[in-house]
CSV table of C-alpha atoms and ligand atoms in Angstrom, one decimal:
chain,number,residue,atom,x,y,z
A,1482,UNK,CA,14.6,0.1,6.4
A,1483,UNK,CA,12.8,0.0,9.6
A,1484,UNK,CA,12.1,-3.5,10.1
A,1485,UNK,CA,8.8,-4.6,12.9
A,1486,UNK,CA,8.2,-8.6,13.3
A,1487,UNK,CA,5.2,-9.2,15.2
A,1488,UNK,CA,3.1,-12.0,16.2
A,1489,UNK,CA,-0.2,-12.3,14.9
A,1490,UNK,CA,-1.6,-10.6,11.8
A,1491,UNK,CA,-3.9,-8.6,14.3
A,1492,UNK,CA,-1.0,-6.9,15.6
A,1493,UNK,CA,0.3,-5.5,12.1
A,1494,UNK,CA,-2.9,-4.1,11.6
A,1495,UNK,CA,-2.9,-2.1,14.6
A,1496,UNK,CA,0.4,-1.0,14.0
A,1497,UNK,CA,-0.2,-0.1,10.8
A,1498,UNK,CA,-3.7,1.9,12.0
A,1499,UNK,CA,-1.6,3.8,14.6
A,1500,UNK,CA,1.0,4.9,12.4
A,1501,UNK,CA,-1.7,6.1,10.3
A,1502,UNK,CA,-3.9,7.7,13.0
A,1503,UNK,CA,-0.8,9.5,15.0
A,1504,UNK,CA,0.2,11.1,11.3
A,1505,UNK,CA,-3.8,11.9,10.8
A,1506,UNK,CA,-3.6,13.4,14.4
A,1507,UNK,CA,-0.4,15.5,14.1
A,1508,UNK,CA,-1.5,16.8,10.2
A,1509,UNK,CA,-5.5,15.9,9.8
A,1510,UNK,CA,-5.1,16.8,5.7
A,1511,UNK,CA,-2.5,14.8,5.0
A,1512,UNK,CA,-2.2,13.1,1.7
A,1513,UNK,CA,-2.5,9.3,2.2
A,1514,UNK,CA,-1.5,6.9,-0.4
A,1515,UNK,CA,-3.8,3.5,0.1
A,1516,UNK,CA,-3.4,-0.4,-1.3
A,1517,UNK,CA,-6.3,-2.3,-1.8
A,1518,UNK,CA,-6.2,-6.1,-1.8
A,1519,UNK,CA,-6.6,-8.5,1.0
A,1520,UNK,CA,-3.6,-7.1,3.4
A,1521,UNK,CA,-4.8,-3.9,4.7
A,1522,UNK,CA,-8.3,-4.5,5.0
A,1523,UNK,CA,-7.6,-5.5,8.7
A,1524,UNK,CA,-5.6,-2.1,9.0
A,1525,UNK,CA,-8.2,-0.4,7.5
A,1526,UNK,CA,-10.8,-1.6,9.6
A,1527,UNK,CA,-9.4,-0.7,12.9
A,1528,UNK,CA,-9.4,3.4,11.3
A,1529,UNK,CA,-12.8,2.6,11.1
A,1530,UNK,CA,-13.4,1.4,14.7
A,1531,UNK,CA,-11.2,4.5,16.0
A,1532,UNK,CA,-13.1,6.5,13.8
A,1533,UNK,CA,-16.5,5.3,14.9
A,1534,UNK,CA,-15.3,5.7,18.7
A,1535,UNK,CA,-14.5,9.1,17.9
A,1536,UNK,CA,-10.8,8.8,18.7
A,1537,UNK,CA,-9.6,10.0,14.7
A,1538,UNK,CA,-11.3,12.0,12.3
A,1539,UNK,CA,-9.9,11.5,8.8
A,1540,UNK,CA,-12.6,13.7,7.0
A,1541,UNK,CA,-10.0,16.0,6.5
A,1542,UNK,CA,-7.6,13.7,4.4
A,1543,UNK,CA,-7.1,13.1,0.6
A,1544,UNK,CA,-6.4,9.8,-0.4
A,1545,UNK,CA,-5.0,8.1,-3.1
A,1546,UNK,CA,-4.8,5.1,-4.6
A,1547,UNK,CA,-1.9,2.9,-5.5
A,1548,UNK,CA,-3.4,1.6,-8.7
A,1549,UNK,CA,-6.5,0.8,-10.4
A,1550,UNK,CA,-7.4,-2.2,-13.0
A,1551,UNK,CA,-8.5,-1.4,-16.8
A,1552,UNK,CA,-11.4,-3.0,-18.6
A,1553,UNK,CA,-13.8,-2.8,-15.3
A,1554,UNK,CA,-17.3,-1.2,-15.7
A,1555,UNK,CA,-16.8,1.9,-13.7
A,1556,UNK,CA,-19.6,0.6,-11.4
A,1557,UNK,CA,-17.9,-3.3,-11.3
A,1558,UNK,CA,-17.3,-3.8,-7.0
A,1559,UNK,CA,-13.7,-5.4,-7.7
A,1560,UNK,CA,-12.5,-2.3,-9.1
A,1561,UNK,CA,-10.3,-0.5,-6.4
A,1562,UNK,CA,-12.3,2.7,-7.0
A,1563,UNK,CA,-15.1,0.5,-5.4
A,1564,UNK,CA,-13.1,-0.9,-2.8
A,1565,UNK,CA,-11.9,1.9,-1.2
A,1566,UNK,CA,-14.9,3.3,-1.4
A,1567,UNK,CA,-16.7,0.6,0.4
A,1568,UNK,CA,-13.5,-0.4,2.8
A,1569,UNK,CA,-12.7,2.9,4.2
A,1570,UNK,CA,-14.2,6.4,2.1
A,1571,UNK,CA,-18.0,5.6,3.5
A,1572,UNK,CA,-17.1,4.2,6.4
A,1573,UNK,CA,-14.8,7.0,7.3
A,1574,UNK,CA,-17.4,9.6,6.0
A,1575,UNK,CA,-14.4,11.1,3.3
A,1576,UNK,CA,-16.0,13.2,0.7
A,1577,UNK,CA,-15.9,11.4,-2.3
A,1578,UNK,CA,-13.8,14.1,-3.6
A,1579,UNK,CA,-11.2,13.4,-1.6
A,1580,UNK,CA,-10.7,10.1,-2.5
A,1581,UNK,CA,-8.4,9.8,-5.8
A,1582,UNK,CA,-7.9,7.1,-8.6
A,1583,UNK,CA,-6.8,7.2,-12.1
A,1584,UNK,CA,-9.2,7.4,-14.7
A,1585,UNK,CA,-9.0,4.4,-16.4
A,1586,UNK,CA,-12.4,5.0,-18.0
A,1587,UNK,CA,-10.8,7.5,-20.5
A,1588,UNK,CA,-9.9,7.2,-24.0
A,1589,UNK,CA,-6.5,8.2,-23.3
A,1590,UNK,CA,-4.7,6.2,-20.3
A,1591,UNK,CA,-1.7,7.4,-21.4
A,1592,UNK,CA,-3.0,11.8,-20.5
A,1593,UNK,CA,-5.0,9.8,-17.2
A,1594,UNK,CA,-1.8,8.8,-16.1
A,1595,UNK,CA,-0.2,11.9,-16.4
A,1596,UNK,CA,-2.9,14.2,-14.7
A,1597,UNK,CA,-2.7,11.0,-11.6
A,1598,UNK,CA,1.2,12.5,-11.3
A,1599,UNK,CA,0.2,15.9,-12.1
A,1600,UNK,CA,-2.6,15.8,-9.0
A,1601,UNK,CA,-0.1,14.1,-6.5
A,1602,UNK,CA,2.5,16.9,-7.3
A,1603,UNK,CA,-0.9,19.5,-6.7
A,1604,UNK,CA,-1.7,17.7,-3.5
A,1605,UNK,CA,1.8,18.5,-2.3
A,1606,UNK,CA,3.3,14.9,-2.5
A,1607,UNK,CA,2.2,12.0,-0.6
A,1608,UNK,CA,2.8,12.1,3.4
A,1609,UNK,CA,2.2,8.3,3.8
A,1610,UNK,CA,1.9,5.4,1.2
A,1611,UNK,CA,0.9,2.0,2.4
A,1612,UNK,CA,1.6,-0.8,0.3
A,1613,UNK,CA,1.4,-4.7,0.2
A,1614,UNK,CA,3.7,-6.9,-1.7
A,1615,UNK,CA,2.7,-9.6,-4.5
A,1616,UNK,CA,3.9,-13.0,-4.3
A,1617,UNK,CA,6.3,-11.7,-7.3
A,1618,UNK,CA,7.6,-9.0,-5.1
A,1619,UNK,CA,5.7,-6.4,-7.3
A,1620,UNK,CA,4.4,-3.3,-5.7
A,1621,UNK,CA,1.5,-1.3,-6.3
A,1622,UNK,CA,1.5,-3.0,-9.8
A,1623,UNK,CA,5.7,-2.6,-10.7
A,1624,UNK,CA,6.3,-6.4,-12.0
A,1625,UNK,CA,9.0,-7.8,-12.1
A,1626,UNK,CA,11.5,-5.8,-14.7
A,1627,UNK,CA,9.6,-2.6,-13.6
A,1628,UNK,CA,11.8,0.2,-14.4
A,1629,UNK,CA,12.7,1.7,-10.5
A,1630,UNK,CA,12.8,5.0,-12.8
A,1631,UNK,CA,8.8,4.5,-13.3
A,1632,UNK,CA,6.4,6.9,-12.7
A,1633,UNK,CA,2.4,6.2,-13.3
A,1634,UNK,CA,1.7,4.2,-16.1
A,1635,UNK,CA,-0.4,1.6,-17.7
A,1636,UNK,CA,1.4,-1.9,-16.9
A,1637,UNK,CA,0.6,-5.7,-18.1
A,1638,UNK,CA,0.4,-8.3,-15.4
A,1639,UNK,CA,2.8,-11.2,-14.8
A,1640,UNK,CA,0.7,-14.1,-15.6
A,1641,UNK,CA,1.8,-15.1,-11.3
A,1642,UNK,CA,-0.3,-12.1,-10.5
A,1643,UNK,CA,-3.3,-12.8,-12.7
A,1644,UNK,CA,-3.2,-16.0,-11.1
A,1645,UNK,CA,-3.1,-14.8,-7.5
A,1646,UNK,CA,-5.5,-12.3,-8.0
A,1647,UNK,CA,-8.2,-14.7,-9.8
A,1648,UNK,CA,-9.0,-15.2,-6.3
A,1649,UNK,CA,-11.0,-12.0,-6.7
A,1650,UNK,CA,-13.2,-12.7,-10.0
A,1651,UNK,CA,-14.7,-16.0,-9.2
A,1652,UNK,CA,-15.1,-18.1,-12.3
A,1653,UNK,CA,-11.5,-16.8,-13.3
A,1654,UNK,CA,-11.8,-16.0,-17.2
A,1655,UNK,CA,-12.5,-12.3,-16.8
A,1656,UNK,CA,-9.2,-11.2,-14.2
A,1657,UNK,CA,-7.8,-8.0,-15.8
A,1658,UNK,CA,-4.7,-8.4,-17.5
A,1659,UNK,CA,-3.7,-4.5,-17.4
A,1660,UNK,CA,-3.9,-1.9,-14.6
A,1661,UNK,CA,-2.6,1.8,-14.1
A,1662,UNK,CA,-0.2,1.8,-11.4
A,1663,UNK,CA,1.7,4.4,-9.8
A,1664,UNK,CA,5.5,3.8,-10.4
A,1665,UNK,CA,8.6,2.5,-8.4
A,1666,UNK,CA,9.6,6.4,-8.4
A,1667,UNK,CA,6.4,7.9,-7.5
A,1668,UNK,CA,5.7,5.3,-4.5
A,1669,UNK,CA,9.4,6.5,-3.5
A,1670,UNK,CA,8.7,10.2,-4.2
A,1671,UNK,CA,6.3,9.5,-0.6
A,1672,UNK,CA,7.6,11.1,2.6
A,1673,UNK,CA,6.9,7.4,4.4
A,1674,UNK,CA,6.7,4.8,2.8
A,1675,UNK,CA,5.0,1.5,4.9
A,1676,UNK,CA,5.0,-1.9,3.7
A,1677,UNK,CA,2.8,-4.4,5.7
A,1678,UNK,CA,3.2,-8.5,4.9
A,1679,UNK,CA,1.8,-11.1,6.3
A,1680,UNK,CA,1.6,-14.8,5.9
A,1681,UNK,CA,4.1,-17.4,4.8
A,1682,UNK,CA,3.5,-16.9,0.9
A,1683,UNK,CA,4.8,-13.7,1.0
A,1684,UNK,CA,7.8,-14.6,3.0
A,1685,UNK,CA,10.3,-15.3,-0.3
A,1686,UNK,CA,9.2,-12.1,-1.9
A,1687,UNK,CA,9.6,-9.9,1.7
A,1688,UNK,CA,12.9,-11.5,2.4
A,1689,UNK,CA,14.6,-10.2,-1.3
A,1690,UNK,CA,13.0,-6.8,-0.9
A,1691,UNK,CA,14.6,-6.5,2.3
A,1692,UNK,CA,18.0,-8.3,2.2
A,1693,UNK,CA,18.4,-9.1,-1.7
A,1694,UNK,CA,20.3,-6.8,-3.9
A,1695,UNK,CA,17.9,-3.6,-5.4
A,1696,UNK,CA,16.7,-5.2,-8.6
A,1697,UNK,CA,13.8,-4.4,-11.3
A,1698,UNK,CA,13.1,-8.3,-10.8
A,1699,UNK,CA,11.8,-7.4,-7.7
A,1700,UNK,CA,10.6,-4.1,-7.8
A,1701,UNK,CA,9.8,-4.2,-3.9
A,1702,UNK,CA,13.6,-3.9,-3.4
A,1703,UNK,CA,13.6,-0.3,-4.4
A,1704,UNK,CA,12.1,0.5,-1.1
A,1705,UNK,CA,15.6,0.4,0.3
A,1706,UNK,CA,16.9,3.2,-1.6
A,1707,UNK,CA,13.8,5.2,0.6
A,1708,UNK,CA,15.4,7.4,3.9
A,1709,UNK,CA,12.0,6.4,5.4
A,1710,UNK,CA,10.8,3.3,4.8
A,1711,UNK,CA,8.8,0.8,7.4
A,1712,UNK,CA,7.7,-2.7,7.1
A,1713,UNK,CA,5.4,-4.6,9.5
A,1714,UNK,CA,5.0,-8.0,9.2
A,1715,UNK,CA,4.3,-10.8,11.0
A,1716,UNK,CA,6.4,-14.2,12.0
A,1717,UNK,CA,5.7,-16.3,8.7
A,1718,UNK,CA,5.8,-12.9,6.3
A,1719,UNK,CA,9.0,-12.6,8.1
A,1720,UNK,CA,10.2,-16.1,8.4
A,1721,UNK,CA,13.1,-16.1,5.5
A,1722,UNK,CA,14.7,-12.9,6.8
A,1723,UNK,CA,18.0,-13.9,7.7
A,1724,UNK,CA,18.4,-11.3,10.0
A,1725,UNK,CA,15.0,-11.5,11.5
A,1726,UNK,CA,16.6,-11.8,15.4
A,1727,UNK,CA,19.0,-8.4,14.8
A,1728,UNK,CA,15.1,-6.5,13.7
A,1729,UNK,CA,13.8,-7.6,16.5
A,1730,UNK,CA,16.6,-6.9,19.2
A,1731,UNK,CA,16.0,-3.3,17.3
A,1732,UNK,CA,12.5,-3.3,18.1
A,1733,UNK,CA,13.5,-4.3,22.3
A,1734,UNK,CA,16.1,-2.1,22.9
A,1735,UNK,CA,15.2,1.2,20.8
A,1736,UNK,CA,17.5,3.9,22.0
A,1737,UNK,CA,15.6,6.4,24.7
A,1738,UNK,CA,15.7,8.8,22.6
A,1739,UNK,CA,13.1,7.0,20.2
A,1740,UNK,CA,10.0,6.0,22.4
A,1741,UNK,CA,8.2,3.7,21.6
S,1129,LIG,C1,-3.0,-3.3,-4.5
S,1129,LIG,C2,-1.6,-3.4,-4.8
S,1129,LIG,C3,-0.9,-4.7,-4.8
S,1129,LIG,C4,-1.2,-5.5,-3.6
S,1129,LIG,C5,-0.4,-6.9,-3.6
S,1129,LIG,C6,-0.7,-7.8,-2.4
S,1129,LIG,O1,-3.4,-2.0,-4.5
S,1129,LIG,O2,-1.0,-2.5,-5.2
S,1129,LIG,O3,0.5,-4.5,-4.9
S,1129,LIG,O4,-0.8,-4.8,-2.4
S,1129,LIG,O5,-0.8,-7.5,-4.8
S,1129,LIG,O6,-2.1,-8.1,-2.4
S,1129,LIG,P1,-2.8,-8.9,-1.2
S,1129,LIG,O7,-2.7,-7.9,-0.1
S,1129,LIG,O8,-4.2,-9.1,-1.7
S,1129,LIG,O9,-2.0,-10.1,-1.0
C-alpha cells in the first residue's frame, strides 16, 4: 500500500481532490466510487472549487455510492442519497442519473443489492473508490467479522458505530441500526482504491489496517491484498504507524521515474 503522511487535514483533502481530478482529466466518464461521512467533505469541496473555477468538469462521471442506511424516508437529509446530492451532485452539476445508490426503499433489499452489483459490473467496474475508515476499522459498512469474500449486502451495525454516528441524528434514539453496504470484495474489485484518515481517533484503526495482520476483525485490512491501494492521512491519523518515518522517506525520495 501506498502510504502519504501529511501535515494538516487541508493537505489530505487536496491530495485526495487531485488524485480525483487528474483521473477525471485523463478519463472524464470514469466510474467513481464516493464515501459520505465527515472525512471527505473537505475533499469534496475543493472538486467543487476546481469545478467552479473551471479547471475539472465532472459532468461526465457516474458515481457511486459506498453505502446507504435503511429505515430513512427517502427525502430524510442524513441519508447518503441526500448527502451526496447536496455535497457534490448539485454542486458539480452531475445529472442526477449519474449519481447511484442502492435502493433501500424496496421491499426486497436482498434483489436491491443484487441489481447495486449488477449496475457496477454494467458501468464497467469502478475506476476509483474513496473510502474512510470507522473507529472499528470497518469500511464502507464491513464491521468487524465482515466476510473479506462480501459483496453488497444488507449489514447490522456494531453498536461502536451507532455510537459514533449518533453524532449525525441529534437527539440520538432514531440512528439506523442497518445499512446496504457494498462489500470487502466489491470495494477491492475497484481499479484504485484510496483511503483518506485523519485525526487521532482513527489512528488505532489506520495503524491495524496498514501493518496488522488481514483479518475480518478489521475489515479495513483487506485493502492490503489490493495491487493499488493509497492512503492519505494526516500526522495524528498516522501517529501509531510504526513505520510512519520509512512512508515518509518514500514519499522524499520517489524514484525519478515516478514524478511527483
Ligand atoms: C461512509 C462510510 C463509512 C465512513 C466511516 C468514517 O460512506 O462508508 O465507512 O467512511 O464511518 O466516517 P467519518 O468520515 O464520518 O469519520
Amino acid at each position: 500500500m501506498e502510504v502519504v503522511i501529511l501535515n494538516s487535514t487541508d493537505a489530505v483533502a487536496d491530495r485526495c481532490a487531485s488524485i480525483i481530478s487528474d483521473l477525471v482529466h485523463r478519463r472524464p466518464n470514469c466510474v467513481l466510487g464516493l464515501a459520505t461521512g465527515d472525512t471527505p467533505r473537505a475533499t469534496y469541496r475543493r472538486l467543487v472549487e476546481l469545478s467552479n473555477r473551471d479547471v475539472l468538469d465532472m459532468r461526465e462521471v457516474n458515481a457511486v455510492a459506498l453505502d446507504e442506511y435503511v429505515g430513512l424516508a427517502s427525502d430524510d437529509p442524513r441519508s447518503y442519497r441526500a448527502y451526496l446530492k447536496r455535497e457534490l451532485a448539485d454542486p458539480l452539476g452531475l445529472d442526477s442519473r449519474a449519481v447511484h445508490v442502492p435502493d433501500v426503499g424496496s421491499d426486497d433489499l436482498q434483489r436491491s443489492c443484487a441489481e447495486f452489483e449488477a449496475l457496477l459490473e454494467r458501468l464497467g467496474g469502478v475506476d476509483l473508490q474513496l473510502l474512510g475508515i470507522g473507529t472499528d476499522g470497518h469500511i464502507g459498512f464491513n464491521e468487524p467479522g465482515s466476510s473479506l469474500a462480501s459483496r453488497t449486502r444488507i449489514k447490522t451495525l456494531h453498536p461502536r458505530t451507532v455510537a459514533d454516528n449518533a453524532r449525525f441524528f441529534p437527539g440520538g434514539s432514531d440512528v439506523p441500526r442497518h445499512v446496504v453496504t457494498q462489500g470487502v470484495a466489491t470495494i477491492l474489485s475497484a481499479r484504485h482504491v484510496v483511503l483518506i484518515a485523519t485525526g487521532d481517533n482513527k489512528a488505532a484503526a489506520v495503524a491495524a489496517a496498514i501493518e496488522g495482520p488481514v483479518s475480518a476483525i478489521l475489515p479495513a485490512s483487506a485493502l492490503q491484498l489490493h495491487p493499488h491501494a493509497t492512503a492519505i492521512l494526516d500526522e495524528p491519523a498516522a501517529s501509531h504507524l510504526r513505520l510512519a518515518d520509512y512512508y515518509r522517506g518514500v514519499q522524499e525520495h520517489k524514484p525519478p521515474w515516478q514524478g511527483h
